[in-house]
Amino acid sequence: EESLQMWDLNKRLEAYLARVKFLEEENEVLRAEIQSAKSSPAGDSWRVKYEEELRALRDALDHAFREKCTAELARDNLYEEVQQVKSRCQKEKAAREEAKKQLNLSRKELEEERRAQIWLKERAVQLEKEVEALLEVHEEEKAGLDQEIASFSHSLESFRCAPVAFQPVEVEDYSKRLSEIWKGAVETYKTEVSQLEGSLCQAKENLWKAVEDNQQSQLQLQHLEKDLAGLKARKEMLEESLAQQWQEQRGEAEKFQLAMEALEQEQQSLRVQIARVLEDRQQLMHLKMSLSLEVATYR
Protein backbone atom coordinates (compact mmCIF):
# COMPACT_ATOMS: atom_id res chain seq x y z
CA GLU A 1 0.00 0.00 0.00
CA GLU A 2 2.80 2.44 0.83
CA SER A 3 4.58 1.51 -2.40
CA LEU A 4 1.40 2.23 -4.34
CA GLN A 5 1.08 5.59 -2.62
CA MET A 6 4.75 6.34 -3.39
CA TRP A 7 4.22 5.32 -6.99
CA ASP A 8 1.14 7.63 -7.22
CA LEU A 9 3.08 10.48 -5.66
CA ASN A 10 5.92 9.95 -8.12
CA LYS A 11 3.47 10.08 -11.03
CA ARG A 12 1.93 13.24 -9.69
CA LEU A 13 5.38 14.74 -9.14
CA GLU A 14 6.40 13.93 -12.69
CA ALA A 15 3.19 15.52 -14.01
CA TYR A 16 3.74 18.62 -11.84
CA LEU A 17 7.37 18.90 -12.87
CA ALA A 18 6.42 18.59 -16.55
CA ARG A 19 3.69 21.19 -16.09
CA VAL A 20 6.09 23.53 -14.27
CA LYS A 21 8.71 23.05 -16.96
CA PHE A 22 6.16 23.78 -19.68
CA LEU A 23 4.86 26.83 -17.85
CA GLU A 24 8.38 28.10 -17.18
CA GLU A 25 9.24 27.70 -20.85
CA GLU A 26 6.05 29.49 -21.83
CA ASN A 27 6.78 32.17 -19.24
CA GLU A 28 10.24 32.62 -20.63
CA VAL A 29 8.86 32.86 -24.14
CA LEU A 30 6.31 35.45 -23.00
CA ARG A 31 8.98 37.35 -21.08
CA ALA A 32 11.19 37.35 -24.15
CA GLU A 33 8.33 38.57 -26.29
CA ILE A 34 7.49 41.32 -23.82
CA GLN A 35 11.14 42.36 -23.59
CA SER A 36 11.49 42.28 -27.36
CA ALA A 37 8.28 44.27 -27.70
CA LYS A 38 9.55 46.81 -25.16
CA SER A 39 13.05 47.02 -26.59
CA SER A 40 12.23 46.66 -30.29
CA PRO A 41 11.52 49.83 -32.30
CA ALA A 42 8.41 48.17 -33.76
CA GLY A 43 6.64 48.45 -30.43
CA ASP A 44 7.74 52.05 -30.11
CA SER A 45 6.63 52.70 -33.67
CA TRP A 46 3.28 51.07 -32.93
CA ARG A 47 2.91 53.20 -29.85
CA VAL A 48 4.03 56.28 -31.76
CA LYS A 49 1.64 55.38 -34.55
CA TYR A 50 -1.18 54.95 -32.05
CA GLU A 51 -0.30 58.27 -30.42
CA GLU A 52 -0.08 59.93 -33.85
CA GLU A 53 -3.48 58.54 -34.81
CA LEU A 54 -4.90 59.71 -31.51
CA ARG A 55 -3.32 63.14 -32.00
CA ALA A 56 -4.66 63.28 -35.57
CA LEU A 57 -8.12 62.38 -34.36
CA ARG A 58 -7.89 65.04 -31.66
CA ASP A 59 -6.78 67.58 -34.26
CA ALA A 60 -9.64 66.48 -36.50
CA LEU A 61 -12.00 66.84 -33.55
CA ASP A 62 -10.65 70.35 -32.87
CA HIS A 63 -10.97 71.16 -36.57
CA ALA A 64 -14.55 69.87 -36.53
CA PHE A 65 -15.25 71.97 -33.44
CA ARG A 66 -13.82 75.04 -35.18
CA GLU A 67 -15.87 74.24 -38.28
CA LYS A 68 -18.89 73.87 -36.03
CA CYS A 69 -18.18 77.31 -34.54
CA THR A 70 -17.77 78.82 -38.01
CA ALA A 71 -20.96 77.07 -39.12
CA GLU A 72 -22.77 78.48 -36.09
CA LEU A 73 -21.47 81.94 -36.98
CA ALA A 74 -22.58 81.40 -40.58
CA ARG A 75 -25.94 80.21 -39.26
CA ASP A 76 -26.25 83.35 -37.14
CA ASN A 77 -25.30 85.48 -40.13
CA LEU A 78 -27.82 83.63 -42.27
CA TYR A 79 -30.43 84.12 -39.57
CA GLU A 80 -29.67 87.84 -39.55
CA GLU A 81 -29.88 87.91 -43.34
CA VAL A 82 -33.19 86.03 -43.16
CA GLN A 83 -34.45 88.55 -40.62
CA GLN A 84 -33.33 91.38 -42.90
CA VAL A 85 -35.05 89.68 -45.82
CA LYS A 86 -38.20 89.29 -43.73
CA SER A 87 -38.09 92.96 -42.74
CA ARG A 88 -37.53 93.91 -46.36
CA CYS A 89 -40.41 91.66 -47.38
CA GLN A 90 -42.59 93.35 -44.78
CA LYS A 91 -41.54 96.76 -46.07
CA GLU A 92 -42.22 95.68 -49.64
CA LYS A 93 -45.55 94.25 -48.52
CA ALA A 94 -46.39 97.59 -46.89
CA ALA A 95 -45.28 99.38 -50.07
CA ARG A 96 -47.39 96.98 -52.08
CA GLU A 97 -50.39 97.71 -49.87
CA GLU A 98 -49.70 101.43 -50.25
CA ALA A 99 -49.46 100.98 -54.02
CA LYS A 100 -52.75 99.10 -53.96
CA LYS A 101 -54.31 101.93 -51.97
CA GLN A 102 -52.94 104.46 -54.44
CA LEU A 103 -54.23 102.31 -57.28
CA ASN A 104 -57.68 102.17 -55.70
CA LEU A 105 -57.60 105.94 -55.18
CA SER A 106 -56.54 106.47 -58.79
CA ARG A 107 -59.31 104.14 -59.91
CA LYS A 108 -61.79 106.08 -57.85
CA GLU A 109 -60.48 109.34 -59.32
CA LEU A 110 -60.69 107.79 -62.78
CA GLU A 111 -64.31 106.80 -62.15
CA GLU A 112 -65.05 110.29 -60.88
CA GLU A 113 -63.40 111.77 -63.98
CA ARG A 114 -65.44 109.46 -66.17
CA ARG A 115 -68.60 110.45 -64.38
CA ALA A 116 -67.64 114.12 -64.69
CA GLN A 117 -66.94 113.60 -68.38
CA ILE A 118 -70.30 111.91 -68.83
CA TRP A 119 -71.99 114.75 -66.93
CA LEU A 120 -70.16 117.31 -69.06
CA LYS A 121 -71.25 115.50 -72.22
CA GLU A 122 -74.84 115.44 -71.00
CA ARG A 123 -74.55 119.12 -70.02
CA ALA A 124 -73.14 119.97 -73.45
CA VAL A 125 -76.01 118.08 -75.10
CA GLN A 126 -78.47 119.96 -72.90
CA LEU A 127 -76.83 123.28 -73.75
CA GLU A 128 -76.91 122.41 -77.44
CA LYS A 129 -80.60 121.61 -77.12
CA GLU A 130 -81.16 124.88 -75.26
CA VAL A 131 -79.23 126.75 -77.96
CA GLU A 132 -81.26 125.05 -80.64
CA ALA A 133 -84.41 125.99 -78.75
CA LEU A 134 -83.18 129.57 -78.41
CA LEU A 135 -82.37 129.61 -82.12
CA GLU A 136 -85.83 128.33 -82.94
CA VAL A 137 -87.41 130.93 -80.66
CA HIS A 138 -85.16 133.57 -82.20
CA GLU A 139 -86.10 132.47 -85.68
CA GLU A 140 -89.77 132.50 -84.75
CA GLU A 141 -89.41 135.93 -83.17
CA LYS A 142 -87.47 137.12 -86.18
CA ALA A 143 -90.13 135.74 -88.52
CA GLY A 144 -92.81 137.44 -86.40
CA LEU A 145 -90.89 140.69 -86.50
CA ASP A 146 -90.46 140.34 -90.25
CA GLN A 147 -94.16 139.77 -90.61
CA GLU A 148 -94.89 142.74 -88.36
CA ILE A 149 -92.45 144.90 -90.35
CA ALA A 150 -94.08 143.74 -93.60
CA SER A 151 -97.50 144.49 -92.21
CA PHE A 152 -96.27 147.85 -91.00
CA SER A 153 -94.80 148.60 -94.39
CA HIS A 154 -98.05 147.63 -96.11
CA SER A 155 -99.97 149.76 -93.68
CA LEU A 156 -97.55 152.63 -94.27
CA GLU A 157 -97.94 152.29 -97.98
CA SER A 158 -101.75 152.18 -97.66
CA PHE A 159 -101.81 155.03 -95.23
CA ARG A 160 -99.55 157.89 -96.10
CA CYS A 161 -99.72 159.47 -92.77
CA ALA A 162 -98.72 156.87 -90.22
CA PRO A 163 -99.37 157.38 -86.52
CA VAL A 164 -96.57 158.24 -84.21
CA ALA A 165 -96.74 154.98 -82.22
CA PHE A 166 -95.91 152.89 -85.30
CA GLN A 167 -92.94 154.68 -86.76
CA PRO A 168 -90.29 152.59 -88.52
CA VAL A 169 -87.62 154.07 -86.27
CA GLU A 170 -89.09 152.37 -83.24
CA VAL A 171 -89.30 149.12 -85.16
CA GLU A 172 -85.66 149.42 -86.10
CA ASP A 173 -84.82 150.17 -82.48
CA TYR A 174 -86.75 147.12 -81.45
CA SER A 175 -84.95 145.00 -84.04
CA LYS A 176 -81.60 146.41 -82.90
CA ARG A 177 -82.43 145.55 -79.31
CA LEU A 178 -83.42 142.07 -80.33
CA SER A 179 -80.23 141.67 -82.35
CA GLU A 180 -78.20 142.90 -79.36
CA ILE A 181 -80.05 140.45 -77.07
CA TRP A 182 -79.36 137.68 -79.58
CA LYS A 183 -75.69 138.67 -79.78
CA GLY A 184 -75.48 138.63 -75.97
CA ALA A 185 -77.12 135.21 -75.86
CA VAL A 186 -74.70 133.95 -78.52
CA GLU A 187 -71.73 135.38 -76.61
CA THR A 188 -72.88 133.79 -73.36
CA TYR A 189 -73.41 130.51 -75.21
CA LYS A 190 -69.91 130.79 -76.70
CA THR A 191 -68.38 131.52 -73.29
CA GLU A 192 -70.27 128.60 -71.75
CA VAL A 193 -69.19 126.34 -74.60
CA SER A 194 -65.56 127.49 -74.25
CA GLN A 195 -65.76 126.88 -70.49
CA LEU A 196 -67.23 123.44 -71.08
CA GLU A 197 -64.51 122.68 -73.62
CA GLY A 198 -61.84 123.83 -71.15
CA SER A 199 -63.32 121.69 -68.37
CA LEU A 200 -63.56 118.79 -70.83
CA CYS A 201 -59.88 119.22 -71.76
CA GLN A 202 -58.98 119.41 -68.08
CA ALA A 203 -60.99 116.25 -67.43
CA LYS A 204 -59.19 114.51 -70.31
CA GLU A 205 -55.82 115.59 -68.92
CA ASN A 206 -56.80 114.35 -65.47
CA LEU A 207 -57.95 111.10 -67.04
CA TRP A 208 -54.64 110.65 -68.87
CA LYS A 209 -52.75 111.47 -65.69
CA ALA A 210 -54.81 108.92 -63.75
CA VAL A 211 -54.16 106.31 -66.45
CA GLU A 212 -50.43 107.05 -66.40
CA ASP A 213 -50.38 106.89 -62.59
CA ASN A 214 -52.22 103.59 -62.77
CA GLN A 215 -49.71 102.21 -65.25
CA GLN A 216 -46.80 103.40 -63.13
CA SER A 217 -48.33 101.87 -60.02
CA GLN A 218 -48.86 98.59 -61.89
CA LEU A 219 -45.24 98.63 -63.09
CA GLN A 220 -44.04 99.37 -59.56
CA LEU A 221 -46.24 96.56 -58.26
CA GLN A 222 -44.76 94.18 -60.83
CA HIS A 223 -41.21 95.22 -59.84
CA LEU A 224 -42.07 94.69 -56.18
CA GLU A 225 -43.51 91.26 -56.96
CA LYS A 226 -40.35 90.35 -58.88
CA ASP A 227 -38.16 91.53 -56.00
CA LEU A 228 -40.31 89.59 -53.55
CA ALA A 229 -40.03 86.43 -55.66
CA GLY A 230 -36.23 86.89 -55.86
CA LEU A 231 -36.00 87.38 -52.11
CA LYS A 232 -38.12 84.29 -51.51
CA ALA A 233 -35.89 82.25 -53.82
CA ARG A 234 -32.78 83.57 -52.05
CA LYS A 235 -34.34 82.74 -48.69
CA GLU A 236 -35.10 79.18 -49.82
CA MET A 237 -31.57 78.81 -51.21
CA LEU A 238 -30.06 80.07 -47.95
CA GLU A 239 -32.24 77.71 -45.93
CA GLU A 240 -31.27 74.79 -48.18
CA SER A 241 -27.55 75.62 -47.88
CA LEU A 242 -27.91 75.97 -44.10
CA ALA A 243 -29.68 72.60 -43.86
CA GLN A 244 -27.04 71.01 -46.08
CA GLN A 245 -24.23 72.43 -43.93
CA TRP A 246 -25.98 71.17 -40.81
CA GLN A 247 -26.30 67.69 -42.35
CA GLU A 248 -22.65 67.68 -43.41
CA GLN A 249 -21.51 68.78 -39.96
CA ARG A 250 -23.75 66.20 -38.34
CA GLY A 251 -22.32 63.48 -40.60
CA GLU A 252 -18.74 64.55 -39.83
CA ALA A 253 -19.50 64.69 -36.12
CA GLU A 254 -20.99 61.19 -36.31
CA LYS A 255 -17.91 59.95 -38.17
CA PHE A 256 -15.58 61.46 -35.56
CA GLN A 257 -17.74 60.02 -32.80
CA LEU A 258 -17.57 56.56 -34.39
CA ALA A 259 -13.81 56.88 -34.79
CA MET A 260 -13.43 57.90 -31.14
CA GLU A 261 -15.64 55.01 -30.05
CA ALA A 262 -13.58 52.59 -32.16
CA LEU A 263 -10.35 53.92 -30.60
CA GLU A 264 -11.83 53.65 -27.12
CA GLN A 265 -12.93 50.07 -27.85
CA GLU A 266 -9.46 49.24 -29.15
CA GLN A 267 -7.91 50.83 -26.05
CA GLN A 268 -10.31 48.86 -23.86
CA SER A 269 -9.45 45.63 -25.68
CA LEU A 270 -5.74 46.35 -25.22
CA ARG A 271 -6.29 46.95 -21.54
CA VAL A 272 -8.23 43.68 -21.30
CA GLN A 273 -5.41 41.84 -23.08
CA ILE A 274 -2.80 43.38 -20.78
CA ALA A 275 -4.93 42.45 -17.75
CA ARG A 276 -5.24 38.88 -19.05
CA VAL A 277 -1.49 38.62 -19.57
CA LEU A 278 -0.86 39.94 -16.05
CA GLU A 279 -3.46 37.57 -14.61
CA ASP A 280 -1.91 34.59 -16.44
CA ARG A 281 1.49 35.60 -15.18
CA GLN A 282 0.17 35.88 -11.63
CA GLN A 283 -1.50 32.47 -11.93
CA LEU A 284 1.77 31.03 -13.17
CA MET A 285 3.58 32.53 -10.20
CA HIS A 286 1.02 31.11 -7.79
CA LEU A 287 1.22 27.70 -9.49
CA LYS A 288 4.99 27.78 -9.38
CA MET A 289 4.94 28.66 -5.68
CA SER A 290 2.43 25.92 -4.93
CA LEU A 291 4.47 23.38 -6.89
CA SER A 292 7.66 24.44 -5.17
CA LEU A 293 5.94 24.06 -1.79
CA GLU A 294 4.58 20.67 -2.77
CA VAL A 295 8.04 19.56 -3.97
CA ALA A 296 9.57 20.81 -0.75
CA THR A 297 6.92 18.99 1.26
CA TYR A 298 7.46 15.84 -0.79
CA ARG A 299 11.22 16.04 -0.26
PDB file of C-alpha atoms in Angstrom, residues 101-242:
ATOM      1  CA  LYS A 101     -54.306 101.932 -51.973  1.00  0.00           C
ATOM      2  CA  GLN A 102     -52.945 104.465 -54.440  1.00  0.00           C
ATOM      3  CA  LEU A 103     -54.232 102.310 -57.279  1.00  0.00           C
ATOM      4  CA  ASN A 104     -57.684 102.172 -55.705  1.00  0.00           C
ATOM      5  CA  LEU A 105     -57.602 105.937 -55.184  1.00  0.00           C
ATOM      6  CA  SER A 106     -56.536 106.471 -58.788  1.00  0.00           C
ATOM      7  CA  ARG A 107     -59.310 104.135 -59.912  1.00  0.00           C
ATOM      8  CA  LYS A 108     -61.794 106.084 -57.847  1.00  0.00           C
ATOM      9  CA  GLU A 109     -60.484 109.341 -59.323  1.00  0.00           C
ATOM     10  CA  LEU A 110     -60.694 107.793 -62.782  1.00  0.00           C
ATOM     11  CA  GLU A 111     -64.312 106.797 -62.151  1.00  0.00           C
ATOM     12  CA  GLU A 112     -65.051 110.289 -60.880  1.00  0.00           C
ATOM     13  CA  GLU A 113     -63.402 111.772 -63.975  1.00  0.00           C
ATOM     14  CA  ARG A 114     -65.436 109.460 -66.170  1.00  0.00           C
ATOM     15  CA  ARG A 115     -68.603 110.450 -64.378  1.00  0.00           C
ATOM     16  CA  ALA A 116     -67.643 114.125 -64.694  1.00  0.00           C
ATOM     17  CA  GLN A 117     -66.941 113.605 -68.376  1.00  0.00           C
ATOM     18  CA  ILE A 118     -70.305 111.906 -68.826  1.00  0.00           C
ATOM     19  CA  TRP A 119     -71.991 114.747 -66.934  1.00  0.00           C
ATOM     20  CA  LEU A 120     -70.162 117.306 -69.064  1.00  0.00           C
ATOM     21  CA  LYS A 121     -71.247 115.505 -72.219  1.00  0.00           C
ATOM     22  CA  GLU A 122     -74.836 115.445 -70.999  1.00  0.00           C
ATOM     23  CA  ARG A 123     -74.553 119.116 -70.016  1.00  0.00           C
ATOM     24  CA  ALA A 124     -73.138 119.969 -73.449  1.00  0.00           C
ATOM     25  CA  VAL A 125     -76.007 118.081 -75.096  1.00  0.00           C
ATOM     26  CA  GLN A 126     -78.474 119.963 -72.899  1.00  0.00           C
ATOM     27  CA  LEU A 127     -76.834 123.285 -73.751  1.00  0.00           C
ATOM     28  CA  GLU A 128     -76.908 122.407 -77.439  1.00  0.00           C
ATOM     29  CA  LYS A 129     -80.602 121.611 -77.118  1.00  0.00           C
ATOM     30  CA  GLU A 130     -81.159 124.881 -75.264  1.00  0.00           C
ATOM     31  CA  VAL A 131     -79.227 126.754 -77.959  1.00  0.00           C
ATOM     32  CA  GLU A 132     -81.261 125.055 -80.643  1.00  0.00           C
ATOM     33  CA  ALA A 133     -84.415 125.990 -78.752  1.00  0.00           C
ATOM     34  CA  LEU A 134     -83.183 129.572 -78.414  1.00  0.00           C
ATOM     35  CA  LEU A 135     -82.370 129.611 -82.119  1.00  0.00           C
ATOM     36  CA  GLU A 136     -85.830 128.334 -82.940  1.00  0.00           C
ATOM     37  CA  VAL A 137     -87.407 130.934 -80.657  1.00  0.00           C
ATOM     38  CA  HIS A 138     -85.165 133.575 -82.196  1.00  0.00           C
ATOM     39  CA  GLU A 139     -86.097 132.466 -85.680  1.00  0.00           C
ATOM     40  CA  GLU A 140     -89.770 132.500 -84.750  1.00  0.00           C
ATOM     41  CA  GLU A 141     -89.413 135.934 -83.166  1.00  0.00           C
ATOM     42  CA  LYS A 142     -87.471 137.117 -86.179  1.00  0.00           C
ATOM     43  CA  ALA A 143     -90.130 135.737 -88.518  1.00  0.00           C
ATOM     44  CA  GLY A 144     -92.808 137.444 -86.399  1.00  0.00           C
ATOM     45  CA  LEU A 145     -90.892 140.691 -86.504  1.00  0.00           C
ATOM     46  CA  ASP A 146     -90.461 140.337 -90.245  1.00  0.00           C
ATOM     47  CA  GLN A 147     -94.157 139.770 -90.606  1.00  0.00           C
ATOM     48  CA  GLU A 148     -94.887 142.742 -88.361  1.00  0.00           C
ATOM     49  CA  ILE A 149     -92.448 144.905 -90.353  1.00  0.00           C
ATOM     50  CA  ALA A 150     -94.076 143.737 -93.598  1.00  0.00           C
ATOM     51  CA  SER A 151     -97.504 144.492 -92.212  1.00  0.00           C
ATOM     52  CA  PHE A 152     -96.270 147.847 -90.995  1.00  0.00           C
ATOM     53  CA  SER A 153     -94.800 148.602 -94.392  1.00  0.00           C
ATOM     54  CA  HIS A 154     -98.053 147.628 -96.108  1.00  0.00           C
ATOM     55  CA  SER A 155     -99.973 149.762 -93.680  1.00  0.00           C
ATOM     56  CA  LEU A 156     -97.548 152.631 -94.268  1.00  0.00           C
ATOM     57  CA  GLU A 157     -97.940 152.288 -97.979  1.00  0.00           C
ATOM     58  CA  SER A 158    -101.747 152.184 -97.660  1.00  0.00           C
ATOM     59  CA  PHE A 159    -101.806 155.030 -95.227  1.00  0.00           C
ATOM     60  CA  ARG A 160     -99.552 157.891 -96.103  1.00  0.00           C
ATOM     61  CA  CYS A 161     -99.716 159.474 -92.771  1.00  0.00           C
ATOM     62  CA  ALA A 162     -98.715 156.870 -90.223  1.00  0.00           C
ATOM     63  CA  PRO A 163     -99.371 157.381 -86.522  1.00  0.00           C
ATOM     64  CA  VAL A 164     -96.570 158.242 -84.207  1.00  0.00           C
ATOM     65  CA  ALA A 165     -96.738 154.980 -82.223  1.00  0.00           C
ATOM     66  CA  PHE A 166     -95.913 152.892 -85.303  1.00  0.00           C
ATOM     67  CA  GLN A 167     -92.942 154.680 -86.763  1.00  0.00           C
ATOM     68  CA  PRO A 168     -90.287 152.589 -88.518  1.00  0.00           C
ATOM     69  CA  VAL A 169     -87.624 154.069 -86.275  1.00  0.00           C
ATOM     70  CA  GLU A 170     -89.085 152.365 -83.238  1.00  0.00           C
ATOM     71  CA  VAL A 171     -89.300 149.120 -85.156  1.00  0.00           C
ATOM     72  CA  GLU A 172     -85.662 149.425 -86.098  1.00  0.00           C
ATOM     73  CA  ASP A 173     -84.815 150.166 -82.476  1.00  0.00           C
ATOM     74  CA  TYR A 174     -86.752 147.122 -81.450  1.00  0.00           C
ATOM     75  CA  SER A 175     -84.950 145.005 -84.038  1.00  0.00           C
ATOM     76  CA  LYS A 176     -81.604 146.415 -82.900  1.00  0.00           C
ATOM     77  CA  ARG A 177     -82.431 145.552 -79.314  1.00  0.00           C
ATOM     78  CA  LEU A 178     -83.416 142.070 -80.334  1.00  0.00           C
ATOM     79  CA  SER A 179     -80.227 141.667 -82.348  1.00  0.00           C
ATOM     80  CA  GLU A 180     -78.201 142.901 -79.360  1.00  0.00           C
ATOM     81  CA  ILE A 181     -80.045 140.448 -77.072  1.00  0.00           C
ATOM     82  CA  TRP A 182     -79.359 137.685 -79.585  1.00  0.00           C
ATOM     83  CA  LYS A 183     -75.691 138.671 -79.785  1.00  0.00           C
ATOM     84  CA  GLY A 184     -75.476 138.632 -75.968  1.00  0.00           C
ATOM     85  CA  ALA A 185     -77.123 135.211 -75.859  1.00  0.00           C
ATOM     86  CA  VAL A 186     -74.700 133.950 -78.516  1.00  0.00           C
ATOM     87  CA  GLU A 187     -71.734 135.376 -76.615  1.00  0.00           C
ATOM     88  CA  THR A 188     -72.883 133.786 -73.358  1.00  0.00           C
ATOM     89  CA  TYR A 189     -73.407 130.510 -75.211  1.00  0.00           C
ATOM     90  CA  LYS A 190     -69.912 130.791 -76.703  1.00  0.00           C
ATOM     91  CA  THR A 191     -68.381 131.521 -73.291  1.00  0.00           C
ATOM     92  CA  GLU A 192     -70.271 128.603 -71.745  1.00  0.00           C
ATOM     93  CA  VAL A 193     -69.192 126.337 -74.597  1.00  0.00           C
ATOM     94  CA  SER A 194     -65.564 127.490 -74.246  1.00  0.00           C
ATOM     95  CA  GLN A 195     -65.760 126.883 -70.493  1.00  0.00           C
ATOM     96  CA  LEU A 196     -67.234 123.442 -71.076  1.00  0.00           C
ATOM     97  CA  GLU A 197     -64.508 122.678 -73.620  1.00  0.00           C
ATOM     98  CA  GLY A 198     -61.845 123.828 -71.149  1.00  0.00           C
ATOM     99  CA  SER A 199     -63.323 121.688 -68.367  1.00  0.00           C
ATOM    100  CA  LEU A 200     -63.558 118.786 -70.831  1.00  0.00           C
ATOM    101  CA  CYS A 201     -59.883 119.225 -71.764  1.00  0.00           C
ATOM    102  CA  GLN A 202     -58.985 119.411 -68.083  1.00  0.00           C
ATOM    103  CA  ALA A 203     -60.988 116.253 -67.434  1.00  0.00           C
ATOM    104  CA  LYS A 204     -59.194 114.514 -70.313  1.00  0.00           C
ATOM    105  CA  GLU A 205     -55.820 115.590 -68.925  1.00  0.00           C
ATOM    106  CA  ASN A 206     -56.797 114.350 -65.469  1.00  0.00           C
ATOM    107  CA  LEU A 207     -57.955 111.096 -67.038  1.00  0.00           C
ATOM    108  CA  TRP A 208     -54.644 110.654 -68.871  1.00  0.00           C
ATOM    109  CA  LYS A 209     -52.749 111.465 -65.690  1.00  0.00           C
ATOM    110  CA  ALA A 210     -54.811 108.922 -63.754  1.00  0.00           C
ATOM    111  CA  VAL A 211     -54.160 106.308 -66.449  1.00  0.00           C
ATOM    112  CA  GLU A 212     -50.428 107.049 -66.402  1.00  0.00           C
ATOM    113  CA  ASP A 213     -50.377 106.894 -62.588  1.00  0.00           C
ATOM    114  CA  ASN A 214     -52.221 103.591 -62.769  1.00  0.00           C
ATOM    115  CA  GLN A 215     -49.705 102.211 -65.250  1.00  0.00           C
ATOM    116  CA  GLN A 216     -46.798 103.404 -63.132  1.00  0.00           C
ATOM    117  CA  SER A 217     -48.332 101.872 -60.015  1.00  0.00           C
ATOM    118  CA  GLN A 218     -48.856  98.594 -61.890  1.00  0.00           C
ATOM    119  CA  LEU A 219     -45.239  98.632 -63.088  1.00  0.00           C
ATOM    120  CA  GLN A 220     -44.044  99.371 -59.560  1.00  0.00           C
ATOM    121  CA  LEU A 221     -46.236  96.564 -58.262  1.00  0.00           C
ATOM    122  CA  GLN A 222     -44.755  94.175 -60.834  1.00  0.00           C
ATOM    123  CA  HIS A 223     -41.214  95.222 -59.836  1.00  0.00           C
ATOM    124  CA  LEU A 224     -42.071  94.694 -56.178  1.00  0.00           C
ATOM    125  CA  GLU A 225     -43.514  91.260 -56.957  1.00  0.00           C
ATOM    126  CA  LYS A 226     -40.354  90.348 -58.883  1.00  0.00           C
ATOM    127  CA  ASP A 227     -38.156  91.534 -56.000  1.00  0.00           C
ATOM    128  CA  LEU A 228     -40.306  89.585 -53.553  1.00  0.00           C
ATOM    129  CA  ALA A 229     -40.026  86.428 -55.663  1.00  0.00           C
ATOM    130  CA  GLY A 230     -36.233  86.890 -55.865  1.00  0.00           C
ATOM    131  CA  LEU A 231     -36.001  87.384 -52.112  1.00  0.00           C
ATOM    132  CA  LYS A 232     -38.121  84.293 -51.505  1.00  0.00           C
ATOM    133  CA  ALA A 233     -35.895  82.250 -53.821  1.00  0.00           C
ATOM    134  CA  ARG A 234     -32.785  83.569 -52.047  1.00  0.00           C
ATOM    135  CA  LYS A 235     -34.338  82.743 -48.692  1.00  0.00           C
ATOM    136  CA  GLU A 236     -35.101  79.178 -49.824  1.00  0.00           C
ATOM    137  CA  MET A 237     -31.572  78.809 -51.209  1.00  0.00           C
ATOM    138  CA  LEU A 238     -30.057  80.068 -47.948  1.00  0.00           C
ATOM    139  CA  GLU A 239     -32.243  77.713 -45.926  1.00  0.00           C
ATOM    140  CA  GLU A 240     -31.266  74.789 -48.177  1.00  0.00           C
ATOM    141  CA  SER A 241     -27.549  75.616 -47.882  1.00  0.00           C
ATOM    142  CA  LEU A 242     -27.909  75.967 -44.098  1.00  0.00           C
TER     143      LEU A 242
END
